[in-house]
């Protein structure tokens, strides 16, 4: 158990809908990172938050947004869903502002868009 | 374009048959190279970080090495429980703070 908790584990929804994925980082970790993993693209960095503030952005679509709350948990919002958004979404956390030391990944949320 | 390339995509070994996985990178200003292990349906699990050419790290049957252009993950006398996907990732000077992952090598070790 990495200590990073993601909910839900599985999500099935229809095209055009909006969903929210939740991540609770390890106790004491201030950074949260969101990644998308699909079969053909591998793990793609979406966005990072550090202590409540957006720190870095990767290949995140405009239909996607995220935030980190005062208790440090984070939510990833995906809207106007398309079939191609079906993927595993991982959250990772680390103590400091970067992944230059060990980062811990959650078990992921498997999103299926039908 | 900066990138991380892993080879082979898939590798099948018999138990006890040693081999190496390759990760080549073309990035400017490498701050660290990372190896993770991922089991099916699970999140990646941290294995090693290497920071400079010539550095080596070991953990049980795994040894990671780093040169200026590539890293190798050597697996000595593998067991079936070593079956997993092994991911290589880099942290670069101008990438900010997040890891850039390769697509991984899927390893299957048969008894």
mmCIF file with all atom_site columns, C-alpha atoms in Angstrom:
data_model
loop_
_atom_site.group_PDB
_atom_site.id
_atom_site.type_symbol
_atom_site.label_atom_id
_atom_site.label_alt_id
_atom_site.label_comp_id
_atom_site.label_asym_id
_atom_site.label_entity_id
_atom_site.label_seq_id
_atom_site.pdbx_PDB_ins_code
_atom_site.Cartn_x
_atom_site.Cartn_y
_atom_site.Cartn_z
_atom_site.occupancy
_atom_site.B_iso_or_equiv
_atom_site.pdbx_formal_charge
_atom_site.auth_seq_id
_atom_site.auth_comp_id
_atom_site.auth_asym_id
_atom_site.auth_atom_id
_atom_site.pdbx_PDB_model_num
ATOM 1   C CA . UNK A 1 1   ? 0.000   0.000   0.000   1.00 0.00 ? 1   UNK A CA 1
ATOM 2   C CA . UNK A 1 2   ? 1.558   3.283   -1.174  1.00 0.00 ? 2   UNK A CA 1
ATOM 3   C CA . UNK A 1 3   ? -0.543  5.444   1.121   1.00 0.00 ? 3   UNK A CA 1
ATOM 4   C CA . UNK A 1 4   ? -2.077  7.317   -1.824  1.00 0.00 ? 4   UNK A CA 1
ATOM 5   C CA . UNK A 1 5   ? -5.830  6.745   -2.071  1.00 0.00 ? 5   UNK A CA 1
ATOM 6   C CA . UNK A 1 6   ? -7.827  7.173   -5.241  1.00 0.00 ? 6   UNK A CA 1
ATOM 7   C CA . UNK A 1 7   ? -11.583 6.907   -5.621  1.00 0.00 ? 7   UNK A CA 1
ATOM 8   C CA . UNK A 1 8   ? -13.483 5.517   -7.338  1.00 0.00 ? 8   UNK A CA 1
ATOM 9   C CA . UNK A 1 9   ? -11.535 2.491   -8.593  1.00 0.00 ? 9   UNK A CA 1
ATOM 10  C CA . UNK A 1 10  ? -13.772 2.074   -11.628 1.00 0.00 ? 10  UNK A CA 1
ATOM 11  C CA . UNK A 1 11  ? -16.059 4.491   -13.427 1.00 0.00 ? 11  UNK A CA 1
ATOM 12  C CA . UNK A 1 12  ? -18.263 3.881   -16.448 1.00 0.00 ? 12  UNK A CA 1
ATOM 13  C CA . UNK A 1 13  ? -19.996 6.852   -18.009 1.00 0.00 ? 13  UNK A CA 1
ATOM 14  C CA . UNK A 1 14  ? -21.444 8.028   -21.295 1.00 0.00 ? 14  UNK A CA 1
ATOM 15  C CA . UNK A 1 15  ? -19.979 10.408  -23.839 1.00 0.00 ? 15  UNK A CA 1
ATOM 16  C CA . UNK A 1 16  ? -20.654 14.061  -23.085 1.00 0.00 ? 16  UNK A CA 1
ATOM 17  C CA . UNK A 1 17  ? -20.843 13.517  -19.345 1.00 0.00 ? 17  UNK A CA 1
ATOM 18  C CA . UNK A 1 18  ? -18.676 14.980  -16.567 1.00 0.00 ? 18  UNK A CA 1
ATOM 19  C CA . UNK A 1 19  ? -16.889 13.033  -13.828 1.00 0.00 ? 19  UNK A CA 1
ATOM 20  C CA . UNK A 1 20  ? -14.728 13.829  -10.824 1.00 0.00 ? 20  UNK A CA 1
ATOM 21  C CA . UNK A 1 21  ? -11.810 11.683  -9.698  1.00 0.00 ? 21  UNK A CA 1
ATOM 22  C CA . UNK A 1 22  ? -10.496 12.060  -6.175  1.00 0.00 ? 22  UNK A CA 1
ATOM 23  C CA . UNK A 1 23  ? -7.021  11.612  -4.710  1.00 0.00 ? 23  UNK A CA 1
ATOM 24  C CA . UNK A 1 24  ? -5.802  11.702  -1.118  1.00 0.00 ? 24  UNK A CA 1
ATOM 25  C CA . UNK A 1 25  ? -2.004  11.980  -0.929  1.00 0.00 ? 25  UNK A CA 1
ATOM 26  C CA . UNK A 1 26  ? 0.220   10.245  1.600   1.00 0.00 ? 26  UNK A CA 1
ATOM 27  C CA . UNK A 1 27  ? 0.253   11.877  4.997   1.00 0.00 ? 27  UNK A CA 1
ATOM 28  C CA . UNK A 1 28  ? 2.741   14.748  4.941   1.00 0.00 ? 28  UNK A CA 1
ATOM 29  C CA . UNK A 1 29  ? 3.054   14.953  1.151   1.00 0.00 ? 29  UNK A CA 1
ATOM 30  C CA . UNK A 1 30  ? 2.366   18.407  -0.266  1.00 0.00 ? 30  UNK A CA 1
ATOM 31  C CA . UNK A 1 31  ? 2.560   17.655  -3.997  1.00 0.00 ? 31  UNK A CA 1
ATOM 32  C CA . UNK A 1 32  ? -0.061  15.861  -6.046  1.00 0.00 ? 32  UNK A CA 1
ATOM 33  C CA . UNK A 1 33  ? 0.457   14.831  -9.674  1.00 0.00 ? 33  UNK A CA 1
ATOM 34  C CA . UNK A 1 34  ? -2.128  13.520  -12.114 1.00 0.00 ? 34  UNK A CA 1
ATOM 35  C CA . UNK A 1 35  ? -1.211  11.133  -14.930 1.00 0.00 ? 35  UNK A CA 1
ATOM 36  C CA . UNK A 1 36  ? -3.227  9.485   -17.671 1.00 0.00 ? 36  UNK A CA 1
ATOM 37  C CA . UNK A 1 37  ? -2.248  6.013   -18.885 1.00 0.00 ? 37  UNK A CA 1
ATOM 38  C CA . UNK A 1 38  ? -3.586  4.582   -22.119 1.00 0.00 ? 38  UNK A CA 1
ATOM 39  C CA . UNK A 1 39  ? -2.389  1.521   -24.019 1.00 0.00 ? 39  UNK A CA 1
ATOM 40  C CA . UNK A 1 40  ? -0.853  3.441   -26.899 1.00 0.00 ? 40  UNK A CA 1
ATOM 41  C CA . UNK A 1 41  ? 0.465   6.527   -25.100 1.00 0.00 ? 41  UNK A CA 1
ATOM 42  C CA . UNK A 1 42  ? 1.855   5.208   -21.852 1.00 0.00 ? 42  UNK A CA 1
ATOM 43  C CA . UNK A 1 43  ? 1.892   7.423   -18.765 1.00 0.00 ? 43  UNK A CA 1
ATOM 44  C CA . UNK A 1 44  ? 1.248   11.058  -19.687 1.00 0.00 ? 44  UNK A CA 1
ATOM 45  C CA . UNK A 1 45  ? 1.666   13.864  -17.162 1.00 0.00 ? 45  UNK A CA 1
ATOM 46  C CA . UNK A 1 46  ? -1.414  16.056  -16.837 1.00 0.00 ? 46  UNK A CA 1
ATOM 47  C CA . UNK A 1 47  ? -0.968  18.524  -13.988 1.00 0.00 ? 47  UNK A CA 1
ATOM 48  C CA . UNK A 1 48  ? 0.729   19.078  -10.620 1.00 0.00 ? 48  UNK A CA 1
ATOM 49  C CA . UNK A 1 49  ? -0.328  20.921  -7.479  1.00 0.00 ? 49  UNK A CA 1
ATOM 50  C CA . UNK A 1 50  ? 1.934   21.860  -4.595  1.00 0.00 ? 50  UNK A CA 1
ATOM 51  C CA . UNK A 1 51  ? 0.436   22.981  -1.299  1.00 0.00 ? 51  UNK A CA 1
ATOM 52  C CA . UNK A 1 52  ? -2.768  24.133  -2.950  1.00 0.00 ? 52  UNK A CA 1
ATOM 53  C CA . UNK A 1 53  ? -1.252  25.945  -5.922  1.00 0.00 ? 53  UNK A CA 1
ATOM 54  C CA . UNK A 1 54  ? -0.889  24.768  -9.506  1.00 0.00 ? 54  UNK A CA 1
ATOM 55  C CA . UNK A 1 55  ? 2.803   24.063  -10.087 1.00 0.00 ? 55  UNK A CA 1
ATOM 56  C CA . UNK A 1 56  ? 3.163   22.524  -13.525 1.00 0.00 ? 56  UNK A CA 1
ATOM 57  C CA . UNK A 1 57  ? 1.013   21.620  -16.496 1.00 0.00 ? 57  UNK A CA 1
ATOM 58  C CA . UNK A 1 58  ? 1.545   18.834  -18.981 1.00 0.00 ? 58  UNK A CA 1
ATOM 59  C CA . UNK A 1 59  ? -0.665  17.531  -21.758 1.00 0.00 ? 59  UNK A CA 1
ATOM 60  C CA . UNK A 1 60  ? -3.935  18.406  -20.071 1.00 0.00 ? 60  UNK A CA 1
ATOM 61  C CA . UNK A 1 61  ? -6.932  19.095  -22.288 1.00 0.00 ? 61  UNK A CA 1
ATOM 62  C CA . UNK A 1 62  ? -9.015  22.231  -21.794 1.00 0.00 ? 62  UNK A CA 1
ATOM 63  C CA . UNK A 1 63  ? -11.984 19.962  -20.951 1.00 0.00 ? 63  UNK A CA 1
ATOM 64  C CA . UNK A 1 64  ? -10.038 18.741  -17.936 1.00 0.00 ? 64  UNK A CA 1
ATOM 65  C CA . UNK A 1 65  ? -9.371  20.710  -14.762 1.00 0.00 ? 65  UNK A CA 1
ATOM 66  C CA . UNK A 1 66  ? -8.032  20.001  -11.308 1.00 0.00 ? 66  UNK A CA 1
ATOM 67  C CA . UNK A 1 67  ? -7.668  21.560  -7.904  1.00 0.00 ? 67  UNK A CA 1
ATOM 68  C CA . UNK A 1 68  ? -6.035  20.849  -4.572  1.00 0.00 ? 68  UNK A CA 1
ATOM 69  C CA . UNK A 1 69  ? -7.961  21.642  -1.426  1.00 0.00 ? 69  UNK A CA 1
ATOM 70  C CA . UNK A 1 70  ? -6.703  22.987  1.943   1.00 0.00 ? 70  UNK A CA 1
ATOM 71  C CA . UNK A 1 71  ? -6.618  19.443  3.353   1.00 0.00 ? 71  UNK A CA 1
ATOM 72  C CA . UNK A 1 72  ? -4.323  18.613  0.374   1.00 0.00 ? 72  UNK A CA 1
ATOM 73  C CA . UNK A 1 73  ? -6.633  16.152  -1.326  1.00 0.00 ? 73  UNK A CA 1
ATOM 74  C CA . UNK A 1 74  ? -7.055  16.753  -5.037  1.00 0.00 ? 74  UNK A CA 1
ATOM 75  C CA . UNK A 1 75  ? -9.800  16.325  -7.583  1.00 0.00 ? 75  UNK A CA 1
ATOM 76  C CA . UNK A 1 76  ? -9.516  15.905  -11.338 1.00 0.00 ? 76  UNK A CA 1
ATOM 77  C CA . UNK A 1 77  ? -12.602 16.987  -13.262 1.00 0.00 ? 77  UNK A CA 1
ATOM 78  C CA . UNK A 1 78  ? -13.175 15.610  -16.740 1.00 0.00 ? 78  UNK A CA 1
ATOM 79  C CA . UNK A 1 79  ? -15.994 17.092  -18.789 1.00 0.00 ? 79  UNK A CA 1
ATOM 80  C CA . UNK A 1 80  ? -17.591 16.624  -22.215 1.00 0.00 ? 80  UNK A CA 1
ATOM 81  C CA . UNK A 1 81  ? -16.168 13.132  -22.154 1.00 0.00 ? 81  UNK A CA 1
ATOM 82  C CA . UNK A 1 82  ? -15.186 11.400  -25.376 1.00 0.00 ? 82  UNK A CA 1
ATOM 83  C CA . UNK A 1 83  ? -14.501 7.732   -26.112 1.00 0.00 ? 83  UNK A CA 1
ATOM 84  C CA . UNK A 1 84  ? -10.794 8.543   -26.311 1.00 0.00 ? 84  UNK A CA 1
ATOM 85  C CA . UNK A 1 85  ? -10.751 9.682   -22.697 1.00 0.00 ? 85  UNK A CA 1
ATOM 86  C CA . UNK A 1 86  ? -11.105 6.070   -21.591 1.00 0.00 ? 86  UNK A CA 1
ATOM 87  C CA . UNK A 1 87  ? -7.916  5.312   -19.674 1.00 0.00 ? 87  UNK A CA 1
ATOM 88  C CA . UNK A 1 88  ? -6.380  4.707   -16.287 1.00 0.00 ? 88  UNK A CA 1
ATOM 89  C CA . UNK A 1 89  ? -5.927  7.911   -14.314 1.00 0.00 ? 89  UNK A CA 1
ATOM 90  C CA . UNK A 1 90  ? -3.226  7.874   -11.657 1.00 0.00 ? 90  UNK A CA 1
ATOM 91  C CA . UNK A 1 91  ? -2.476  10.248  -8.875  1.00 0.00 ? 91  UNK A CA 1
ATOM 92  C CA . UNK A 1 92  ? 0.975   10.428  -7.286  1.00 0.00 ? 92  UNK A CA 1
ATOM 93  C CA . UNK A 1 93  ? 2.273   12.373  -4.328  1.00 0.00 ? 93  UNK A CA 1
ATOM 94  C CA . UNK A 1 94  ? 5.633   13.524  -3.014  1.00 0.00 ? 94  UNK A CA 1
ATOM 95  C CA . UNK A 1 95  ? 6.860   15.491  -0.037  1.00 0.00 ? 95  UNK A CA 1
ATOM 96  C CA . UNK A 1 96  ? 8.498   18.340  -1.923  1.00 0.00 ? 96  UNK A CA 1
ATOM 97  C CA . UNK A 1 97  ? 7.660   20.398  -4.989  1.00 0.00 ? 97  UNK A CA 1
ATOM 98  C CA . UNK A 1 98  ? 9.174   17.938  -7.460  1.00 0.00 ? 98  UNK A CA 1
ATOM 99  C CA . UNK A 1 99  ? 9.501   14.274  -8.317  1.00 0.00 ? 99  UNK A CA 1
ATOM 100 C CA . UNK A 1 100 ? 13.271  14.416  -7.835  1.00 0.00 ? 100 UNK A CA 1
ATOM 101 C CA . UNK A 1 101 ? 12.895  12.042  -4.934  1.00 0.00 ? 101 UNK A CA 1
ATOM 102 C CA . UNK A 1 102 ? 10.599  9.076   -4.528  1.00 0.00 ? 102 UNK A CA 1
ATOM 103 C CA . UNK A 1 103 ? 7.009   9.660   -5.578  1.00 0.00 ? 103 UNK A CA 1
ATOM 104 C CA . UNK A 1 104 ? 4.203   7.308   -4.617  1.00 0.00 ? 104 UNK A CA 1
ATOM 105 C CA . UNK A 1 105 ? 1.395   6.357   -6.947  1.00 0.00 ? 105 UNK A CA 1
ATOM 106 C CA . UNK A 1 106 ? -2.151  5.389   -6.100  1.00 0.00 ? 106 UNK A CA 1
ATOM 107 C CA . UNK A 1 107 ? -3.933  2.373   -7.523  1.00 0.00 ? 107 UNK A CA 1
ATOM 108 C CA . UNK A 1 108 ? -5.619  4.426   -10.200 1.00 0.00 ? 108 UNK A CA 1
ATOM 109 C CA . UNK A 1 109 ? -9.157  5.053   -11.440 1.00 0.00 ? 109 UNK A CA 1
ATOM 110 C CA . UNK A 1 110 ? -10.160 3.125   -14.537 1.00 0.00 ? 110 UNK A CA 1
ATOM 111 C CA . UNK A 1 111 ? -12.468 5.340   -16.604 1.00 0.00 ? 111 UNK A CA 1
ATOM 112 C CA . UNK A 1 112 ? -14.540 3.809   -19.359 1.00 0.00 ? 112 UNK A CA 1
ATOM 113 C CA . UNK A 1 113 ? -16.506 6.130   -21.617 1.00 0.00 ? 113 UNK A CA 1
ATOM 114 C CA . UNK A 1 114 ? -19.243 4.399   -23.632 1.00 0.00 ? 114 UNK A CA 1
ATOM 115 C CA . UNK B 2 1   ? 12.186  16.529  -29.388 1.00 0.00 ? 1   UNK B CA 1
ATOM 116 C CA . UNK B 2 2   ? 13.105  15.196  -25.984 1.00 0.00 ? 2   UNK B CA 1
ATOM 117 C CA . UNK B 2 3   ? 12.049  11.618  -25.481 1.00 0.00 ? 3   UNK B CA 1
ATOM 118 C CA . UNK B 2 4   ? 12.461  8.421   -23.512 1.00 0.00 ? 4   UNK B CA 1
ATOM 119 C CA . UNK B 2 5   ? 12.561  5.142   -25.429 1.00 0.00 ? 5   UNK B CA 1
ATOM 120 C CA . UNK B 2 6   ? 12.462  1.707   -23.855 1.00 0.00 ? 6   UNK B CA 1
ATOM 121 C CA . UNK B 2 7   ? 13.391  -1.572  -25.480 1.00 0.00 ? 7   UNK B CA 1
ATOM 122 C CA . UNK B 2 8   ? 12.374  -4.229  -25.991 1.00 0.00 ? 8   UNK B CA 1
ATOM 123 C CA . UNK B 2 9   ? 8.616   -3.607  -25.741 1.00 0.00 ? 9   UNK B CA 1
ATOM 124 C CA . UNK B 2 10  ? 8.144   -7.115  -24.411 1.00 0.00 ? 10  UNK B CA 1
ATOM 125 C CA . UNK B 2 11  ? 10.517  -9.764  -23.109 1.00 0.00 ? 11  UNK B CA 1
ATOM 126 C CA . UNK B 2 12  ? 9.902   -13.360 -22.188 1.00 0.00 ? 12  UNK B CA 1
ATOM 127 C CA . UNK B 2 13  ? 12.490  -15.143 -20.028 1.00 0.00 ? 13  UNK B CA 1
ATOM 128 C CA . UNK B 2 14  ? 12.743  -18.521 -18.437 1.00 0.00 ? 14  UNK B CA 1
ATOM 129 C CA . UNK B 2 15  ? 13.269  -18.566 -14.701 1.00 0.00 ? 15  UNK B CA 1
ATOM 130 C CA . UNK B 2 16  ? 16.976  -18.081 -14.023 1.00 0.00 ? 16  UNK B CA 1
ATOM 131 C CA . UNK B 2 17  ? 17.706  -16.591 -17.462 1.00 0.00 ? 17  UNK B CA 1
ATOM 132 C CA . UNK B 2 18  ? 19.379  -13.208 -16.879 1.00 0.00 ? 18  UNK B CA 1
ATOM 133 C CA . UNK B 2 19  ? 18.832  -10.267 -19.227 1.00 0.00 ? 19  UNK B CA 1
ATOM 134 C CA . UNK B 2 20  ? 18.791  -6.480  -19.485 1.00 0.00 ? 20  UNK B CA 1
ATOM 135 C CA . UNK B 2 21  ? 16.184  -3.864  -20.291 1.00 0.00 ? 21  UNK B CA 1
ATOM 136 C CA . UNK B 2 22  ? 17.229  -0.659  -22.036 1.00 0.00 ? 22  UNK B CA 1
ATOM 137 C CA . UNK B 2 23  ? 16.100  2.935   -21.598 1.00 0.00 ? 23  UNK B CA 1
ATOM 138 C CA . UNK B 2 24  ? 17.594  5.527   -23.924 1.00 0.00 ? 24  UNK B CA 1
ATOM 139 C CA . UNK B 2 25  ? 16.915  9.205   -23.461 1.00 0.00 ? 25  UNK B CA 1
ATOM 140 C CA . UNK B 2 26  ? 17.471  12.349  -25.463 1.00 0.00 ? 26  UNK B CA 1
ATOM 141 C CA . UNK B 2 27  ? 16.846  15.147  -23.011 1.00 0.00 ? 27  UNK B CA 1
ATOM 142 C CA . UNK B 2 28  ? 18.718  18.269  -22.144 1.00 0.00 ? 28  UNK B CA 1
ATOM 143 C CA . UNK B 2 29  ? 19.808  18.683  -18.564 1.00 0.00 ? 29  UNK B CA 1
ATOM 144 C CA . UNK B 2 30  ? 19.037  15.338  -16.939 1.00 0.00 ? 30  UNK B CA 1
ATOM 145 C CA . UNK B 2 31  ? 18.256  15.782  -13.264 1.00 0.00 ? 31  UNK B CA 1
ATOM 146 C CA . UNK B 2 32  ? 17.504  12.142  -12.594 1.00 0.00 ? 32  UNK B CA 1
ATOM 147 C CA . UNK B 2 33  ? 16.552  8.846   -14.200 1.00 0.00 ? 33  UNK B CA 1
ATOM 148 C CA . UNK B 2 34  ? 13.957  6.699   -12.466 1.00 0.00 ? 34  UNK B CA 1
ATOM 149 C CA . UNK B 2 35  ? 12.892  3.067   -12.707 1.00 0.00 ? 35  UNK B CA 1
ATOM 150 C CA . UNK B 2 36  ? 9.419   1.966   -11.645 1.00 0.00 ? 36  UNK B CA 1
ATOM 151 C CA . UNK B 2 37  ? 7.720   -1.416  -11.649 1.00 0.00 ? 37  UNK B CA 1
ATOM 152 C CA . UNK B 2 38  ? 4.032   -1.696  -12.544 1.00 0.00 ? 38  UNK B CA 1
ATOM 153 C CA . UNK B 2 39  ? 1.874   -4.777  -12.005 1.00 0.00 ? 39  UNK B CA 1
ATOM 154 C CA . UNK B 2 40  ? -1.342  -5.172  -14.034 1.00 0.00 ? 40  UNK B CA 1
ATOM 155 C CA . UNK B 2 41  ? -4.115  -2.907  -12.764 1.00 0.00 ? 41  UNK B CA 1
ATOM 156 C CA . UNK B 2 42  ? -1.840  -1.300  -10.168 1.00 0.00 ? 42  UNK B CA 1
ATOM 157 C CA . UNK B 2 43  ? 0.027   1.964   -9.846  1.00 0.00 ? 43  UNK B CA 1
ATOM 158 C CA . UNK B 2 44  ? 3.746   2.219   -10.588 1.00 0.00 ? 44  UNK B CA 1
ATOM 159 C CA . UNK B 2 45  ? 6.043   1.314   -7.694  1.00 0.00 ? 45  UNK B CA 1
ATOM 160 C CA . UNK B 2 46  ? 9.353   3.122   -7.241  1.00 0.00 ? 46  UNK B CA 1
ATOM 161 C CA . UNK B 2 47  ? 12.538  1.067   -7.704  1.00 0.00 ? 47  UNK B CA 1
ATOM 162 C CA . UNK B 2 48  ? 15.569  3.321   -8.235  1.00 0.00 ? 48  UNK B CA 1
ATOM 163 C CA . UNK B 2 49  ? 16.780  6.829   -8.951  1.00 0.00 ? 49  UNK B CA 1
ATOM 164 C CA . UNK B 2 50  ? 20.097  7.455   -10.721 1.00 0.00 ? 50  UNK B CA 1
ATOM 165 C CA . UNK B 2 51  ? 21.505  10.965  -10.860 1.00 0.00 ? 51  UNK B CA 1
ATOM 166 C CA . UNK B 2 52  ? 24.806  10.830  -12.725 1.00 0.00 ? 52  UNK B CA 1
ATOM 167 C CA . UNK B 2 53  ? 26.610  8.767   -15.354 1.00 0.00 ? 53  UNK B CA 1
ATOM 168 C CA . UNK B 2 54  ? 28.452  5.829   -13.858 1.00 0.00 ? 54  UNK B CA 1
ATOM 169 C CA . UNK B 2 55  ? 26.066  5.463   -10.962 1.00 0.00 ? 55  UNK B CA 1
ATOM 170 C CA . UNK B 2 56  ? 24.712  1.994   -10.141 1.00 0.00 ? 56  UNK B CA 1
ATOM 171 C CA . UNK B 2 57  ? 22.033  0.828   -7.717  1.00 0.00 ? 57  UNK B CA 1
ATOM 172 C CA . UNK B 2 58  ? 20.952  -2.676  -6.712  1.00 0.00 ? 58  UNK B CA 1
ATOM 173 C CA . UNK B 2 59  ? 17.891  -4.213  -5.144  1.00 0.00 ? 59  UNK B CA 1
ATOM 174 C CA . UNK B 2 60  ? 17.597  -7.983  -4.845  1.00 0.00 ? 60  UNK B CA 1
ATOM 175 C CA . UNK B 2 61  ? 17.854  -9.378  -8.398  1.00 0.00 ? 61  UNK B CA 1
ATOM 176 C CA . UNK B 2 62  ? 17.751  -5.937  -10.056 1.00 0.00 ? 62  UNK B CA 1
ATOM 177 C CA . UNK B 2 63  ? 20.636  -3.609  -10.852 1.00 0.00 ? 63  UNK B CA 1
ATOM 178 C CA . UNK B 2 64  ? 20.260  -0.264  -12.593 1.00 0.00 ? 64  UNK B CA 1
ATOM 179 C CA . UNK B 2 65  ? 23.108  1.538   -14.359 1.00 0.00 ? 65  UNK B CA 1
ATOM 180 C CA . UNK B 2 66  ? 23.337  4.915   -16.056 1.00 0.00 ? 66  UNK B CA 1
ATOM 181 C CA . UNK B 2 67  ? 25.436  6.358   -18.882 1.00 0.00 ? 67  UNK B CA 1
ATOM 182 C CA . UNK B 2 68  ? 25.147  9.753   -20.564 1.00 0.00 ? 68  UNK B CA 1
ATOM 183 C CA . UNK B 2 69  ? 22.623  8.438   -23.076 1.00 0.00 ? 69  UNK B CA 1
ATOM 184 C CA . UNK B 2 70  ? 20.973  5.363   -21.610 1.00 0.00 ? 70  UNK B CA 1
ATOM 185 C CA . UNK B 2 71  ? 20.181  3.283   -18.592 1.00 0.00 ? 71  UNK B CA 1
ATOM 186 C CA . UNK B 2 72  ? 20.035  -0.462  -18.202 1.00 0.00 ? 72  UNK B CA 1
ATOM 187 C CA . UNK B 2 73  ? 18.017  -2.522  -15.779 1.00 0.00 ? 73  UNK B CA 1
ATOM 188 C CA . UNK B 2 74  ? 19.794  -5.830  -15.347 1.00 0.00 ? 74  UNK B CA 1
ATOM 189 C CA . UNK B 2 75  ? 17.762  -8.739  -14.030 1.00 0.00 ? 75  UNK B CA 1
ATOM 190 C CA . UNK B 2 76  ? 19.833  -11.585 -12.633 1.00 0.00 ? 76  UNK B CA 1
ATOM 191 C CA . UNK B 2 77  ? 18.325  -15.068 -12.306 1.00 0.00 ? 77  UNK B CA 1
ATOM 192 C CA . UNK B 2 78  ? 14.744  -13.777 -12.527 1.00 0.00 ? 78  UNK B CA 1
ATOM 193 C CA . UNK B 2 79  ? 11.809  -15.476 -10.846 1.00 0.00 ? 79  UNK B CA 1
ATOM 194 C CA . UNK B 2 80  ? 8.164   -15.569 -11.986 1.00 0.00 ? 80  UNK B CA 1
ATOM 195 C CA . UNK B 2 81  ? 7.310   -12.904 -9.405  1.00 0.00 ? 81  UNK B CA 1
ATOM 196 C CA . UNK B 2 82  ? 9.549   -10.473 -11.317 1.00 0.00 ? 82  UNK B CA 1
ATOM 197 C CA . UNK B 2 83  ? 6.979   -10.496 -14.122 1.00 0.00 ? 83  UNK B CA 1
ATOM 198 C CA . UNK B 2 84  ? 5.697   -6.930  -14.522 1.00 0.00 ? 84  UNK B CA 1
ATOM 199 C CA . UNK B 2 85  ? 6.037   -3.864  -16.705 1.00 0.00 ? 85  UNK B CA 1
ATOM 200 C CA . UNK B 2 86  ? 9.192   -1.882  -15.999 1.00 0.00 ? 86  UNK B CA 1
ATOM 201 C CA . UNK B 2 87  ? 8.958   1.836   -16.617 1.00 0.00 ? 87  UNK B CA 1
ATOM 202 C CA . UNK B 2 88  ? 11.804  4.261   -17.092 1.00 0.00 ? 88  UNK B CA 1
ATOM 203 C CA . UNK B 2 89  ? 11.300  7.985   -16.508 1.00 0.00 ? 89  UNK B CA 1
ATOM 204 C CA . UNK B 2 90  ? 13.421  11.120  -16.605 1.00 0.00 ? 90  UNK B CA 1
ATOM 205 C CA . UNK B 2 91  ? 13.340  14.383  -14.739 1.00 0.00 ? 91  UNK B CA 1
ATOM 206 C CA . UNK B 2 92  ? 14.886  17.173  -16.772 1.00 0.00 ? 92  UNK B CA 1
ATOM 207 C CA . UNK B 2 93  ? 16.058  20.684  -16.009 1.00 0.00 ? 93  UNK B CA 1
ATOM 208 C CA . UNK B 2 94  ? 13.407  22.470  -18.026 1.00 0.00 ? 94  UNK B CA 1
ATOM 209 C CA . UNK B 2 95  ? 10.510  20.072  -17.432 1.00 0.00 ? 95  UNK B CA 1
ATOM 210 C CA . UNK B 2 96  ? 9.492   21.595  -14.192 1.00 0.00 ? 96  UNK B CA 1
ATOM 211 C CA . UNK B 2 97  ? 8.778   19.021  -11.614 1.00 0.00 ? 97  UNK B CA 1
ATOM 212 C CA . UNK B 2 98  ? 7.117   15.948  -13.125 1.00 0.00 ? 98  UNK B CA 1
ATOM 213 C CA . UNK B 2 99  ? 8.535   12.753  -14.582 1.00 0.00 ? 99  UNK B CA 1
ATOM 214 C CA . UNK B 2 100 ? 8.483   11.989  -18.297 1.00 0.00 ? 100 UNK B CA 1
ATOM 215 C CA . UNK B 2 101 ? 7.869   8.248   -18.721 1.00 0.00 ? 101 UNK B CA 1
ATOM 216 C CA . UNK B 2 102 ? 8.781   5.796   -21.438 1.00 0.00 ? 102 UNK B CA 1
ATOM 217 C CA . UNK B 2 103 ? 6.185   3.281   -22.617 1.00 0.00 ? 103 UNK B CA 1
ATOM 218 C CA . UNK B 2 104 ? 7.711   0.445   -20.623 1.00 0.00 ? 104 UNK B CA 1
ATOM 219 C CA . UNK B 2 105 ? 8.996   -3.084  -21.122 1.00 0.00 ? 105 UNK B CA 1
ATOM 220 C CA . UNK B 2 106 ? 6.582   -5.877  -20.331 1.00 0.00 ? 106 UNK B CA 1
ATOM 221 C CA . UNK B 2 107 ? 8.535   -8.733  -18.736 1.00 0.00 ? 107 UNK B CA 1
ATOM 222 C CA . UNK B 2 108 ? 7.196   -12.267 -18.410 1.00 0.00 ? 108 UNK B CA 1
ATOM 223 C CA . UNK B 2 109 ? 9.242   -14.836 -16.496 1.00 0.00 ? 109 UNK B CA 1
ATOM 224 C CA . UNK B 2 110 ? 8.076   -18.420 -16.935 1.00 0.00 ? 110 UNK B CA 1
ATOM 225 C CA . UNK B 2 111 ? 8.867   -21.298 -14.544 1.00 0.00 ? 111 UNK B CA 1
#
